[in-house]
Coordinates of C-alpha atoms in Angstrom, one line a residue:
X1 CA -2.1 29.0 50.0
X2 CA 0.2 26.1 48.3
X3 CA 3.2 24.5 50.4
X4 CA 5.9 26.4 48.2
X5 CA 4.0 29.9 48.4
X6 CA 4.4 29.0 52.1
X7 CA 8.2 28.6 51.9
X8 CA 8.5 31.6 49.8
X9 CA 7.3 34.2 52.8
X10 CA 9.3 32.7 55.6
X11 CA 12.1 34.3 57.1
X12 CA 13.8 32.2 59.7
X13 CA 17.2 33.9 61.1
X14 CA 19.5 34.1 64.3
X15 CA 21.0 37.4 65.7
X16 CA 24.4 36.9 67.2
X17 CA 26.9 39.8 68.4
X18 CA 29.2 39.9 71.3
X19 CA 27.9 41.0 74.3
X20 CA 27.6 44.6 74.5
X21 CA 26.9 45.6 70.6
X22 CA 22.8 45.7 71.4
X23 CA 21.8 42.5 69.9
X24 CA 18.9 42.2 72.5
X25 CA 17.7 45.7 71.9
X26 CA 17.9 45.2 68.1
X27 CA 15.6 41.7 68.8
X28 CA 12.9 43.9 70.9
X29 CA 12.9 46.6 68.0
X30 CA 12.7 44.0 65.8
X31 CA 9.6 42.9 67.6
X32 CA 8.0 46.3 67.4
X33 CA 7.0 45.7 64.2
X34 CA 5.6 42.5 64.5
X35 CA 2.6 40.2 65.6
X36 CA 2.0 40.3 69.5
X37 CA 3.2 43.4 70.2
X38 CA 3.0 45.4 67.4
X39 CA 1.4 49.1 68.0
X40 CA 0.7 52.0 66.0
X41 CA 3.2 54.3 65.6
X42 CA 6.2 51.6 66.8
X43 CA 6.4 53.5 70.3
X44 CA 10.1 54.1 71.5
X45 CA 10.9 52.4 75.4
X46 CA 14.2 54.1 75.8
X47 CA 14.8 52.8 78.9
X48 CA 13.9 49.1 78.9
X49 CA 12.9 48.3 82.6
X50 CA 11.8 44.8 82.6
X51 CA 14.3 43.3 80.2
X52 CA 14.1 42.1 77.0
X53 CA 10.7 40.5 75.6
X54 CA 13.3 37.6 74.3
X55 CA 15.1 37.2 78.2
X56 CA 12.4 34.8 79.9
X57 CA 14.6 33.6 82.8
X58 CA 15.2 35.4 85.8
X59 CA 18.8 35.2 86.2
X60 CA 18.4 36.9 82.6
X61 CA 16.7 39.4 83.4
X62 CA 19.2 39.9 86.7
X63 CA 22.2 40.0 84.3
X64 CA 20.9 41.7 82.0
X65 CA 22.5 39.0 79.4
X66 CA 21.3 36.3 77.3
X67 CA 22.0 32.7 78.5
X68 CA 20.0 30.7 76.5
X69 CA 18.3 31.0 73.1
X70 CA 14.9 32.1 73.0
X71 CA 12.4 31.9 69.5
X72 CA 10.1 34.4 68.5
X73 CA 8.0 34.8 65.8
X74 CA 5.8 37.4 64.0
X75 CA 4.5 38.3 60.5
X76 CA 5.1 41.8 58.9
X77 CA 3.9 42.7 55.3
X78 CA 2.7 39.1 54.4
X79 CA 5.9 37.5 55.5
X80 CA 6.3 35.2 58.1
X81 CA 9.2 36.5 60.3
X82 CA 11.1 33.7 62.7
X83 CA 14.0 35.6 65.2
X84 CA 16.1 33.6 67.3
X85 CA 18.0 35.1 69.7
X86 CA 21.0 33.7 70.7
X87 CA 23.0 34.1 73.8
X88 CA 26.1 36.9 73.8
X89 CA 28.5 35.8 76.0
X90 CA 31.0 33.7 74.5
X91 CA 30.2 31.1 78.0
X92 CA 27.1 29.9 75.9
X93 CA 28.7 29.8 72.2
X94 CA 28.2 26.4 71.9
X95 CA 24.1 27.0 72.5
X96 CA 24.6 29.6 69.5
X97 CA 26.3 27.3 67.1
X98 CA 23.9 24.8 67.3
X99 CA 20.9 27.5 66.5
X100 CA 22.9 28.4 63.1
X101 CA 22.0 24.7 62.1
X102 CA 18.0 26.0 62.1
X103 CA 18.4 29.2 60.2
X104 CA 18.4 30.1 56.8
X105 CA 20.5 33.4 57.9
X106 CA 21.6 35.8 60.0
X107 CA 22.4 39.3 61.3
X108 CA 25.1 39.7 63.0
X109 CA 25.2 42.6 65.1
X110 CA 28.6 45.1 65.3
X111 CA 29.0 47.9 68.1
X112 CA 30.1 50.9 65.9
X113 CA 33.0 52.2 68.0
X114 CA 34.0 48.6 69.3
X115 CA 34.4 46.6 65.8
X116 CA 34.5 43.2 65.4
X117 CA 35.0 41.2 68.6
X118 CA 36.9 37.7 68.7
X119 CA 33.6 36.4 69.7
X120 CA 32.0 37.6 66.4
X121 CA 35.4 36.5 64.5
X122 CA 33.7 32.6 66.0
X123 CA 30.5 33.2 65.0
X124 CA 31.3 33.6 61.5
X125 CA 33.7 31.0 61.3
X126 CA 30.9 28.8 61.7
X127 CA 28.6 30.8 59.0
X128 CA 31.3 30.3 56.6
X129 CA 31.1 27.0 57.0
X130 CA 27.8 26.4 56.4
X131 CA 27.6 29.0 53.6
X132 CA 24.8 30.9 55.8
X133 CA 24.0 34.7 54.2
X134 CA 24.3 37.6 56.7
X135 CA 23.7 40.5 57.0
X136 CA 25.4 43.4 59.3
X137 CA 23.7 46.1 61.2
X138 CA 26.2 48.3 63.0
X139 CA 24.7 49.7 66.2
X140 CA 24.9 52.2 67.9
X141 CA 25.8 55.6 66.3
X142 CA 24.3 58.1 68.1
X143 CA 27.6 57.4 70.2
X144 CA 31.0 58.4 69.3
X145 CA 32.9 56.0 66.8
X146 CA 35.4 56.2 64.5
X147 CA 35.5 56.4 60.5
X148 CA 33.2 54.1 58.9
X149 CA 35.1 53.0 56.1
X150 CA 38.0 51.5 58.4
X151 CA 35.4 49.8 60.3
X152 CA 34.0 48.1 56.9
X153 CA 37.7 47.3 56.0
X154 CA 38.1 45.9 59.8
X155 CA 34.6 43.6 59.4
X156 CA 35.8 42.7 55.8
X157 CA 39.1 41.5 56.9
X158 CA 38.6 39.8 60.3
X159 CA 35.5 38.4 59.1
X160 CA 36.9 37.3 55.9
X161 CA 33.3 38.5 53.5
X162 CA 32.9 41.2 51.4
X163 CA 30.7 43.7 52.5
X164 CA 28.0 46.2 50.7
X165 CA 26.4 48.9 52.3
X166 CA 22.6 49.7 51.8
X167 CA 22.6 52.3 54.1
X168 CA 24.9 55.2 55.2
X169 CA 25.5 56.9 58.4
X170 CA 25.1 60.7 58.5
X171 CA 27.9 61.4 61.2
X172 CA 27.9 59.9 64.8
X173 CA 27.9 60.5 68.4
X174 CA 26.4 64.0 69.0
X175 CA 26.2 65.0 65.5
X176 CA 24.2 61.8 64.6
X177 CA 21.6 63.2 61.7
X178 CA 20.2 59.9 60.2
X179 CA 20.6 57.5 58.0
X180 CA 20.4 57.1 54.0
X181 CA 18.4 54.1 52.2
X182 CA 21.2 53.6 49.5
X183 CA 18.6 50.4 49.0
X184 CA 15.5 52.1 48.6
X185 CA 17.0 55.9 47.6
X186 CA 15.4 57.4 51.1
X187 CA 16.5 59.6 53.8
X188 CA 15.1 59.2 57.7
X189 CA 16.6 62.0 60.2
X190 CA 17.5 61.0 63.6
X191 CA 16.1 63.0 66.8
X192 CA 16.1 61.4 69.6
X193 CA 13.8 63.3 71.8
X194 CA 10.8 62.0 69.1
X195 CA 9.1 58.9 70.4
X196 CA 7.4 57.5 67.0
X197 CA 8.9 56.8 64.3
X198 CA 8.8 59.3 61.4
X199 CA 8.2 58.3 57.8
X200 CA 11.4 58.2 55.4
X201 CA 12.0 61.2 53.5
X202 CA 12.3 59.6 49.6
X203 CA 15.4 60.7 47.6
X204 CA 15.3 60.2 44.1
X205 CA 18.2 62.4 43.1
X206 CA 21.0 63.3 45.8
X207 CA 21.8 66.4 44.3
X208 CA 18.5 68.0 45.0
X209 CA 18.6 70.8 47.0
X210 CA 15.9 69.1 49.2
X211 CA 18.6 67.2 50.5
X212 CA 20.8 70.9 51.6
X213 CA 17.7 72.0 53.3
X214 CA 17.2 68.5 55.2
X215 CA 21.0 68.1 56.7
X216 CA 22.5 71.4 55.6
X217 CA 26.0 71.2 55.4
X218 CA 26.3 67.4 55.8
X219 CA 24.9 67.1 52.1
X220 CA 28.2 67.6 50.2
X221 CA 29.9 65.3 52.7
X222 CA 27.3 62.4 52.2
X223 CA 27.1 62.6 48.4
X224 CA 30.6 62.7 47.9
X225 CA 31.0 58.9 50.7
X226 CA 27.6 57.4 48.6
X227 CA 29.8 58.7 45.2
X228 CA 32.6 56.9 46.8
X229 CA 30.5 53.7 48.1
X230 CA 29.3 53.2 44.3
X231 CA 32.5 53.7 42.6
X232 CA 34.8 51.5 45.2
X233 CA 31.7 48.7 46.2
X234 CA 30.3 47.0 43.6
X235 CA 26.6 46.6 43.1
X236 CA 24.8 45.1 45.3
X237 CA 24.9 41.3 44.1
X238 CA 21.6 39.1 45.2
X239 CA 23.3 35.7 44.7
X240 CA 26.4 36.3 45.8
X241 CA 24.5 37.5 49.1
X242 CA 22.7 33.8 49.4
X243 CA 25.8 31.9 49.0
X244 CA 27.3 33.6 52.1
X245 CA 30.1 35.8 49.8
X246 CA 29.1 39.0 50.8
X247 CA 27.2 40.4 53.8
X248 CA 25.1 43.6 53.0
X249 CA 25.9 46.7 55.9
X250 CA 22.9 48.8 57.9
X251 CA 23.6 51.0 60.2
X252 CA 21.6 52.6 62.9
X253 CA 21.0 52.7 66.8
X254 CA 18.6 50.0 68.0
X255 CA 18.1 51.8 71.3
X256 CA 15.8 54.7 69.6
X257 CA 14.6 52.0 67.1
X258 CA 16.5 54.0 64.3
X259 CA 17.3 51.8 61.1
X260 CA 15.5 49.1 62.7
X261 CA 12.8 49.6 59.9
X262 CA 15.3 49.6 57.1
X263 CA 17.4 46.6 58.1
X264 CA 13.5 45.0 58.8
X265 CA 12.2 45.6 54.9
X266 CA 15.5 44.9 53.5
X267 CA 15.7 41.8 55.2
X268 CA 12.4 40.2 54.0
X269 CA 12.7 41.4 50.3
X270 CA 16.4 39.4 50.0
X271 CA 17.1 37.2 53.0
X272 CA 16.4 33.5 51.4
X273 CA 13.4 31.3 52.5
X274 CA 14.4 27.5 53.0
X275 CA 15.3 25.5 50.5
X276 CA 17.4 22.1 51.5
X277 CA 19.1 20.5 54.5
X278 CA 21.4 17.7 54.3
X279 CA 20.4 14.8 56.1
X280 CA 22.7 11.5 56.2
X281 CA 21.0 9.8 53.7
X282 CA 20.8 12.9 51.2
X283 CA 19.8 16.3 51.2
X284 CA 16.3 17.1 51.8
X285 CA 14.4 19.7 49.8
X286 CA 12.1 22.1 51.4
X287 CA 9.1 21.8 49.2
X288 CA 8.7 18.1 49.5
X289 CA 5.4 17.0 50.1
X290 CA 6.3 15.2 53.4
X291 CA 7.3 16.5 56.8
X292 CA 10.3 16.6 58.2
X293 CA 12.3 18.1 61.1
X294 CA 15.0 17.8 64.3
X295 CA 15.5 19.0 67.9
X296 CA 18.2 21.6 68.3
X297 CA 17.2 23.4 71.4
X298 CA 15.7 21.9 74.6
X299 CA 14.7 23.8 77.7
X300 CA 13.0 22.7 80.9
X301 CA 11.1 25.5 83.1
X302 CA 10.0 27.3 80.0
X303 CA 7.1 28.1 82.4
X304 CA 8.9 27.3 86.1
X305 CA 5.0 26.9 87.2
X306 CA 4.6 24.1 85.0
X307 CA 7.8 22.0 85.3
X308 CA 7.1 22.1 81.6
X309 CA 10.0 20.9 79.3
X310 CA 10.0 22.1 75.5
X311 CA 11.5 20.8 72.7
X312 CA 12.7 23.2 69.7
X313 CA 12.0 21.4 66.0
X314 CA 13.0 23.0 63.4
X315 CA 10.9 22.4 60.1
X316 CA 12.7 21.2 57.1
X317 CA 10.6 19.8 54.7
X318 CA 6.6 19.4 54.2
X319 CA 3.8 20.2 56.7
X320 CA 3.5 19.6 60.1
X321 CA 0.3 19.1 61.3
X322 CA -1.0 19.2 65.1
X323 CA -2.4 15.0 66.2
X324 CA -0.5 13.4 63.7
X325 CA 1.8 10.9 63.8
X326 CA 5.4 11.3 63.0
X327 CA 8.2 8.9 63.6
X328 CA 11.0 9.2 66.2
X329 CA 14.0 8.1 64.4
X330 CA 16.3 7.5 67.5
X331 CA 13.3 5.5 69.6
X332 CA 12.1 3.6 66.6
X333 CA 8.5 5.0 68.0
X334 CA 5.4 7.2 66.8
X335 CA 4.7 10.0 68.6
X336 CA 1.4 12.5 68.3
X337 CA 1.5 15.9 69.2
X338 CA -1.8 17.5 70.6
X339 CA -0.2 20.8 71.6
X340 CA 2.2 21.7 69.6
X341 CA 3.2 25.8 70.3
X342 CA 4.6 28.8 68.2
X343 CA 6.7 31.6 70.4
X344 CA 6.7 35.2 71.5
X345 CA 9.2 34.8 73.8
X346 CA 7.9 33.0 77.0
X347 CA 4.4 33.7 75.5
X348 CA 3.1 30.4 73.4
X349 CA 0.4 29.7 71.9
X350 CA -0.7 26.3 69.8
X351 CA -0.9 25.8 66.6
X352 CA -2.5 23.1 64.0
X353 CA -0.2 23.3 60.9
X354 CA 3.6 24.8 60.7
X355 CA 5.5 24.5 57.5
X356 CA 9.2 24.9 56.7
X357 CA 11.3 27.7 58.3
X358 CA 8.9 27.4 61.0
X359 CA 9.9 27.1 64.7
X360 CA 7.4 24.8 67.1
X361 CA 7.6 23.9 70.3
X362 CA 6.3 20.3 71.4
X363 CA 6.0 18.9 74.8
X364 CA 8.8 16.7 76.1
X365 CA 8.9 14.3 79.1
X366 CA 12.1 13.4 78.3
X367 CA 12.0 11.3 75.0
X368 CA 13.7 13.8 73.2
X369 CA 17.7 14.9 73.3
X370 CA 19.1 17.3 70.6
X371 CA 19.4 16.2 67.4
X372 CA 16.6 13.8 67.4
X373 CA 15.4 13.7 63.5
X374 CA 11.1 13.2 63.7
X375 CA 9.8 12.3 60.0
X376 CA 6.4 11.2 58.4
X377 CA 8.3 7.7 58.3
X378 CA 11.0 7.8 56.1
X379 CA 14.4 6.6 57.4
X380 CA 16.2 10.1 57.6
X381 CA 18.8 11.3 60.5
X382 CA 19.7 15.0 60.0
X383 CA 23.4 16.0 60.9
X384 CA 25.5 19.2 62.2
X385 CA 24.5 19.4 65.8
X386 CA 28.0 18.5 67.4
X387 CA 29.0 18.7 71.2
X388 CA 32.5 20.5 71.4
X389 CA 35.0 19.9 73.6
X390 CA 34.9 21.6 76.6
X391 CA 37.3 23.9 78.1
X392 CA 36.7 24.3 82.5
X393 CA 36.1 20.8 84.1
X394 CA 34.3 21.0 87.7
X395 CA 33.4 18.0 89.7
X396 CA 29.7 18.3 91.3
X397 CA 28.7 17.5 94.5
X398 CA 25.3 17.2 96.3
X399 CA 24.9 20.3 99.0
X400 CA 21.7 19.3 100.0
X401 CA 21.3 14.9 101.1
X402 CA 18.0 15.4 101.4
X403 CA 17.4 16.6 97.9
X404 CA 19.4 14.3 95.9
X405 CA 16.7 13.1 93.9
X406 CA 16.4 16.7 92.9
X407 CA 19.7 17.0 92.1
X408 CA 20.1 14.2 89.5
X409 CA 16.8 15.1 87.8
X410 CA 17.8 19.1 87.4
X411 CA 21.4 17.8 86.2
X412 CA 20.2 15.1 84.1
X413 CA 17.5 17.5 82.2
X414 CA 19.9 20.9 82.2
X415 CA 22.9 18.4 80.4
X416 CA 19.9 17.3 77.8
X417 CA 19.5 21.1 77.5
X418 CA 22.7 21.5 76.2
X419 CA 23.7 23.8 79.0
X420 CA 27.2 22.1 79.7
X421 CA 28.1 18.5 79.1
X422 CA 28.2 15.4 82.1
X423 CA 31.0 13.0 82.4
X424 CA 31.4 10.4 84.4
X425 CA 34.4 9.4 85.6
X426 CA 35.3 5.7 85.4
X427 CA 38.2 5.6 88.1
X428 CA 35.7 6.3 91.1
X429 CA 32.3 7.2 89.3
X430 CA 32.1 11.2 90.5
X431 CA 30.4 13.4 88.2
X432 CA 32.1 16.4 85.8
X433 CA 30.9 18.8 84.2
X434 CA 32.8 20.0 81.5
X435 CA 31.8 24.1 80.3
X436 CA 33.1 26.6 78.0
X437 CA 33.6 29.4 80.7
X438 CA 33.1 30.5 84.4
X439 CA 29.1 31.8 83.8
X440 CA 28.2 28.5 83.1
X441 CA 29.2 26.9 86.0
X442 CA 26.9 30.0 88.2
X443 CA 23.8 29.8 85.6
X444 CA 24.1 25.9 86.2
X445 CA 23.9 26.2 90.3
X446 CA 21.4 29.1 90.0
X447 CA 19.3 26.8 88.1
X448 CA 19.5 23.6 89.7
X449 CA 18.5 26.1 93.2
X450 CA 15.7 27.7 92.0
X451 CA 14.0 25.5 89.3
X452 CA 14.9 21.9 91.1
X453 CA 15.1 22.8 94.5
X454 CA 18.8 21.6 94.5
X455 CA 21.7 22.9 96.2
X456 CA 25.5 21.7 94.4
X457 CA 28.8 22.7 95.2
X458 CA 32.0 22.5 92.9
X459 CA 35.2 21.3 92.9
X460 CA 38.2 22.0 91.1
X461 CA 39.5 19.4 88.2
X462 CA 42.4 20.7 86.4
X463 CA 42.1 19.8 83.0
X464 CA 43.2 20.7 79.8
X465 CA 41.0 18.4 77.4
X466 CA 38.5 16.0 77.1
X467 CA 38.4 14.2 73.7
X468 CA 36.0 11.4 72.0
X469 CA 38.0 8.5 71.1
X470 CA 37.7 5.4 68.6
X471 CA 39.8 3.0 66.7
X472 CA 39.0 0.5 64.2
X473 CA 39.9 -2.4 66.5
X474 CA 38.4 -2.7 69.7
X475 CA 41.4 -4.2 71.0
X476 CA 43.1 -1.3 71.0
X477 CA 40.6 1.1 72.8
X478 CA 40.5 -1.7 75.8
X479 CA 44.2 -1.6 76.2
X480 CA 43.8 2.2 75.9
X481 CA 41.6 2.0 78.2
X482 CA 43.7 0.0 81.0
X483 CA 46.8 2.0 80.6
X484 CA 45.0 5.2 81.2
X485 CA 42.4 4.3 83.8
X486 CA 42.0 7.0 86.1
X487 CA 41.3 9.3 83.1
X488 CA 38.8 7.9 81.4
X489 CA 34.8 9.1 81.5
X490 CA 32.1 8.3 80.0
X491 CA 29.7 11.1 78.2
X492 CA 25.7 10.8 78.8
X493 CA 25.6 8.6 75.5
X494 CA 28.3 6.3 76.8
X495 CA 30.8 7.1 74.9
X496 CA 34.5 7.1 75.7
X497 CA 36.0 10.4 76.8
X498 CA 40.0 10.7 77.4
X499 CA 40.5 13.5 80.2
X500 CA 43.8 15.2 79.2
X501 CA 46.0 16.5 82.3
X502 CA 47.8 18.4 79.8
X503 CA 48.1 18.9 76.4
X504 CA 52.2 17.4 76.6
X505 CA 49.8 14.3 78.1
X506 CA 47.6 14.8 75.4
X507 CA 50.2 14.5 72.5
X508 CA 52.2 12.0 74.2
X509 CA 49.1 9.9 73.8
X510 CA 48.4 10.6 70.6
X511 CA 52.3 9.4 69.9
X512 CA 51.8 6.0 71.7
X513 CA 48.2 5.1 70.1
X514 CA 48.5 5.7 66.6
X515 CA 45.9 3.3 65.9
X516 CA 43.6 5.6 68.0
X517 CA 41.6 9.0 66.5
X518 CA 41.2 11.8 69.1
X519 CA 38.3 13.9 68.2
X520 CA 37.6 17.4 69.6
X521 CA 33.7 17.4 68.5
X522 CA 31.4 14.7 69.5
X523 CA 29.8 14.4 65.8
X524 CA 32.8 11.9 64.5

């Protein structure tokens, strides 16, 4: 098989949702019908005991939350299928933001009685601005919810995209029936004592009296909505769908694996393989001949056996192949990759070729940070992997003397991670660490204690801002500098960080250093 009939069959996208719609459910469903754990008949686990197959970390599994991204893949009917599944809770958004830089789309994932979430309303901010398709699957209707056209109107208007339903919902709650393939002119009934899943009933012609007998008096009710759907929607519009205009609408509950399937074989017949990714230099094209990729995602303790440390490469252009050298752009170095892994989860396994759309793993003892651009040579630096400015400040102390060694290491490696960000203050040197909410702050000592050996405490730095600053003369950032000492820090790349009391403080200095930019996102 060519490089381009490689491209054409992957599928590389991210789920995202606020915390409680079911995106993790939806990503085990999703894995039912794929590679490792595929099995006939796509069993049910109504209950999931263990956790999600996607929730490797313990304090994940404790949660019962998502605090990192984790990368899956699978084929299913001669595509290859990449899931990443990205963290809920708004604590981690920034982890999530940077995983929409390695997908080609996404499904975003809406609780059918909740609506859209301000979390969500975030998510696709970003997804606008990077033109990203998605796709909706609202979840969970075999609960009670409320009419389905007000919630499209809601998703249209807070998430600013048209939306076009493939599927309808035949009631909710209670009187749940199933679900109609508008897409693919089927009808699957929904019982949720059945533990397989039943083939789709086909509907050619909604008037048939096939349908009366299947859902009785429903039938009138959901031939006059689909009427409605046609005549107020308009068609379904493939290209308007890959430039990010309008999302396409499934519905379903991912708990009894119900429109799972649907979303699933709509999703590889229209989501978009990769095509190009702008780099500094210019935009790269998938189906060049040479390989190219970056790091968006480290994580240490992949396997807390191991110590191992993992970096995430996302494939862009070309081949990769397994003991071949590709350049490090930052280091100036070659590096050769002997055990390069694809991912189920915590489950890995290596590989000797990947191609783009493709996520691989390769070791890392700590020569790699995110956004690191690797290439077959050319001078290339890919770009869109910011560091935003964080919101809760903490200083962090050692708990433990005796394991201080331990400490540094853990906090030096979780930072690289992308967990939280490390300043350093340059008034009397004492560590920050600068998050987005509380969680972090108790993910980031629960780490450091059971994957370092490290004990930390916090302490209390109230802050409102912390914001990257430059100035054409360099004159100007020393006497800035000087006048504002005891809030200045340093980042982990040594940059300068102003550290805001306030945002009067804030403006006020914005009023006295004109010649100064303050900049919110560390990509500047």
């Amino acid at each position: 098989m060519g490089l381009q009939e490689e491209i054409n069959r992957r599928r590389t996208f991210a789920i995202v949702s606020h915390p409680d719609a079911g995106k993790t459910t939806l990503t085990e469903k999703l894995l039912l019908f794929g590679g490792a754990i595929r099995v006939a008949g796509a069993v049910k686990n109504n209950k999931i005991k263990q956790g999600a197959a996607s929730d490797f970390m313990e304090i994940e599994r404790q949660r019962g939350i998502s605090v990192a991204t984790s990368v899956m893949g699978f084929e299913y009917e001669g595509y290859k299928v990449n899931i990443l599944d990205t963290p809920g809770h708004q604590d981690f958004q920034e982890d999530t933001f940077r995983t929409l830089t390695a997908v080609d789309s996404v499904i975003i994932v809406i609780d059918a009685a909740k609506g859209v979430e301000p979390q969500t309303e975030r998510l696709m901010k970003v997804c606008r601005m990077r033109k990203t398709p998605v796709m909706v699957y609202i979840n969970k209707m075999d609960r009670p919810t409320g009419d389905m056209f007000d919630l499209l109107d809601e998703i249209e208007e807070q998430l600013k995209i048209k939306t076009r339903p493939l599927s309808w919902p035949i009631n909710s709650g209670a009187d749940f029936k199933g679900v109609y393939n508008i897409f693919d002119s089927s009808l699957r009934l929904f019982d949720p004592s059945i533990t397989e899943i039943e083939s789709a009933v086909e509907i050619d012609d909604l008037s048939t009296e096939k349908l009366d007998e299947l859902i009785g008096d429903d039938a009138d009710t959901l031939r006059e909505e689909v009427e409605l759907i046609e005549g107020v929607y308009p068609e379904f519009d493939h290209d308007a769908y890959l430039a990010g205009n309008v999302a396409p609408v499934f519905f379903g509950s991912a708990l009894y694996n119900f429109g799972v399937q649907e979303l699933l074989d709509s999703f590889v017949r229209i989501a978009p393989f990769p095509k190009e990714k702008d780099a500094e230099e210019r935009v790269v094209m998938a189906n060049e001949p040479k390989f190219t990729g970056f790091i968006f995602k480290i994580h240490a303790n992949i396997d807390p056996n191991h110590r191992s440390r993992i970096a995430f490469v996302k494939i862009c252009s070309g081949k990769f192949e397994r003991n071949k050298n590709y350049r490090h752009m930052r280091l100036a170095k070659n590096f050769k990759f002997s055990s390069p892994t694809a991912f189920m989860a915590s489950k890995k396994e290596t590989i000797e070729e990947a191609y783009p759309g493709d996520i691989i793993g390769i070791p890392d003892t700590g020569n790699f940070i995110i956004g690191d651009t690797l290439t077959e040579g050319e001078n290339l630096h890919y770009k869109g992997m910011p560091s935003f400015s964080p919101e809760m400040f903490r200083y962090i102390e050692n708990a433990d003397p005796m394991k201080a060694k331990q400490l540094a290491k853990g906090v030096d490696q979780l930072m690289e991670e992308g967990v939280a960000q490390l300043f350093t203050n340059q008034f009397n040197g004492r560590k920050i660490i600068g998050c987005v909410g509380q969680l972090q702050f108790e993910v980031i000592e629960y780490r450091l204690e059971h994957e370092y050996g490290a004990k930390c405490r916090f302490e209390s730095l109230p802050m409102y801002k912390a914001c990257w600053i430059e100035a054409d003369d360099p004159a100007v950032i020393v006497d800035f500098k000087k006048r504002k000492y005891q809030k200045m820090a340093v980042d982990k790349q040594g940059r300068d960080v102003f550290m805001a009391d306030s945002s009067f403080l804030l403006q006020m200095a914005q009023t006295d250093f004109k010649d100064i930019r303050f900049h919110f996102t560390s990509e500047f």
